Coordinates of N, CA, C and O in Angstrom, one line a residue:
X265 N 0.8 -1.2 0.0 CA 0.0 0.0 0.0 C 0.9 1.2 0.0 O 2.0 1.4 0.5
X266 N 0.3 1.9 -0.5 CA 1.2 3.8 -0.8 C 1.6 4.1 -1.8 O 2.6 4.6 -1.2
X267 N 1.8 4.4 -2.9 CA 2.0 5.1 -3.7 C 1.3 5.0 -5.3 O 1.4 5.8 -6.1
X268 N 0.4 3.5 -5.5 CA -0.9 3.9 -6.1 C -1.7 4.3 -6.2 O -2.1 4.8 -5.1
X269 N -2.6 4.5 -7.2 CA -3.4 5.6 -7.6 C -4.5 5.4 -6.4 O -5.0 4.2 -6.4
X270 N -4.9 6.2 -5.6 CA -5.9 6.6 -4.5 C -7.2 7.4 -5.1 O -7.2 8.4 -5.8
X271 N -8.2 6.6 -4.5 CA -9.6 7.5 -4.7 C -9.9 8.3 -3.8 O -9.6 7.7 -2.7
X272 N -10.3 9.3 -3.6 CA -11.4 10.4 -2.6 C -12.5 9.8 -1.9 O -13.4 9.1 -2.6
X273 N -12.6 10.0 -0.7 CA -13.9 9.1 0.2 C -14.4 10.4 0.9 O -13.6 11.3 1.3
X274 N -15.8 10.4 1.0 CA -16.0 11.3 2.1 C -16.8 10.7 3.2 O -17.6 9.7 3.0
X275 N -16.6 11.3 4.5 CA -17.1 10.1 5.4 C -17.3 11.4 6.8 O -16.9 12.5 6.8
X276 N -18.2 10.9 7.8 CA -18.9 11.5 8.6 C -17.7 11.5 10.2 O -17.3 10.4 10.4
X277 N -17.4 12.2 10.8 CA -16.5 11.8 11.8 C -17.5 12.8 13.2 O -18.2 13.8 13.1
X278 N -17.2 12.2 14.3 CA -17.8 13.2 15.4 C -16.3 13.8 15.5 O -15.1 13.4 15.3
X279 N -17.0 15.2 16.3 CA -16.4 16.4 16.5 C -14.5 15.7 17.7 O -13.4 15.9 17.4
X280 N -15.0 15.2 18.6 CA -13.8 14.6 19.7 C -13.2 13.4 18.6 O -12.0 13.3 18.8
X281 N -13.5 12.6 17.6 CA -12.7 11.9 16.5 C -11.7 12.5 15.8 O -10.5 12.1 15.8
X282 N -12.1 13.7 15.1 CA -11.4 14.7 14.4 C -10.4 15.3 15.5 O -9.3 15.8 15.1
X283 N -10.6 15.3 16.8 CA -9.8 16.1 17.5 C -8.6 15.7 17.4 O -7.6 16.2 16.9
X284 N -8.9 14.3 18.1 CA -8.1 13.1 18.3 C -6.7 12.9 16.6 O -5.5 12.9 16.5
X285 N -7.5 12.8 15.8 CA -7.0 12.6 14.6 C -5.8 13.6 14.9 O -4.6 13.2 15.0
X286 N -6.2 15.1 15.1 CA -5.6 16.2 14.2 C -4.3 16.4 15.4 O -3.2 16.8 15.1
X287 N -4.5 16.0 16.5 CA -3.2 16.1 17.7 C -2.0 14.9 17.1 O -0.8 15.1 17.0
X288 N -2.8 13.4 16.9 CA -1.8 13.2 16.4 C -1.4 13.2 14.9 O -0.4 12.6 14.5
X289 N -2.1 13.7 14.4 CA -1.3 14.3 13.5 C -0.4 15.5 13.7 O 0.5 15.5 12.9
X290 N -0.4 16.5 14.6 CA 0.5 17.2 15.0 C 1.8 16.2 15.7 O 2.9 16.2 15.2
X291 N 1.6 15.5 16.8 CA 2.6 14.9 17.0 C 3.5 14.5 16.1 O 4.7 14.8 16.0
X292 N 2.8 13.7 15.3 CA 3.4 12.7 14.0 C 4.2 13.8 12.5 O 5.0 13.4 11.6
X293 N 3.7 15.0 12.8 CA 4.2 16.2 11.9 C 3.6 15.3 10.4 O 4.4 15.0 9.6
X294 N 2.1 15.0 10.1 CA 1.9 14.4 9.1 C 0.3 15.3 9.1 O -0.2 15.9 10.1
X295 N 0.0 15.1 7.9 CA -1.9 15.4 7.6 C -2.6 14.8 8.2 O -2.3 13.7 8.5
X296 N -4.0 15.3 8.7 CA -5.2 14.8 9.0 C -5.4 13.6 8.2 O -5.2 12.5 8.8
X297 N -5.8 13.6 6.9 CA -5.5 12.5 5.9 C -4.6 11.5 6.0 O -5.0 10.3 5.9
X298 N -3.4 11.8 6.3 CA -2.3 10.7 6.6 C -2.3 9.6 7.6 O -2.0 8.5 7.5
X299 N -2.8 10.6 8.7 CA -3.0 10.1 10.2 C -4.4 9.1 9.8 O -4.3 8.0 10.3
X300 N -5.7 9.1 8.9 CA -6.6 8.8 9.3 C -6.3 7.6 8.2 O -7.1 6.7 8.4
X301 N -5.4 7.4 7.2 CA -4.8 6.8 6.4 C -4.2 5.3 7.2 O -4.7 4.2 7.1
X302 N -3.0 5.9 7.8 CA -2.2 5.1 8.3 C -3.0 4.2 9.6 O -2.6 3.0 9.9
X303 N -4.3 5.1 10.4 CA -5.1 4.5 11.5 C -6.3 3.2 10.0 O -7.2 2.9 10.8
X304 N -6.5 3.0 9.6 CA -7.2 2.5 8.6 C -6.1 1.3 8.4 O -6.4 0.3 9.0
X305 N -5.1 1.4 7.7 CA -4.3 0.4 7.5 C -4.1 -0.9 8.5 O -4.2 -2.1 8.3
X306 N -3.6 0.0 9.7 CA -3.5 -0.7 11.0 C -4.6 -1.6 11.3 O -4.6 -2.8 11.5
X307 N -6.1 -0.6 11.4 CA -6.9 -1.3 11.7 C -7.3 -2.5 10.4 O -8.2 -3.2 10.9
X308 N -7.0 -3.0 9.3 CA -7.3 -3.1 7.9 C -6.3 -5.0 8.0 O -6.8 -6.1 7.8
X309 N -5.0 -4.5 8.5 CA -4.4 -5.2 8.0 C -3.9 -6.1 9.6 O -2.8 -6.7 9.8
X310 N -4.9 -6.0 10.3 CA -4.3 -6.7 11.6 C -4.2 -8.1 11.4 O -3.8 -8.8 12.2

């Protein structure tokens, strides 16, 4: 996974989800996108 061609999804998140996402994505110095990316995979590929 990563560097093939990617589709656009839109999807519904509560307000404390997005929070959560966007800190670690500050930790991680990566996108909201990235972070919700890489939490997907993990969850995906256990």
């Amino acid at each position: 996974m990563g560097d093939e061609a990617a589709s656009t999804y839109s999807v519904r998140l509560p307000d404390d989800l997005v929070t959560l996402a966007d800190q670690r994505s500050q930790i991680d110095s990566v996108t909201r996108g990235e972070t919700i990316r890489r939490a997907l995979i993990e969850y995906l590929t256990k």
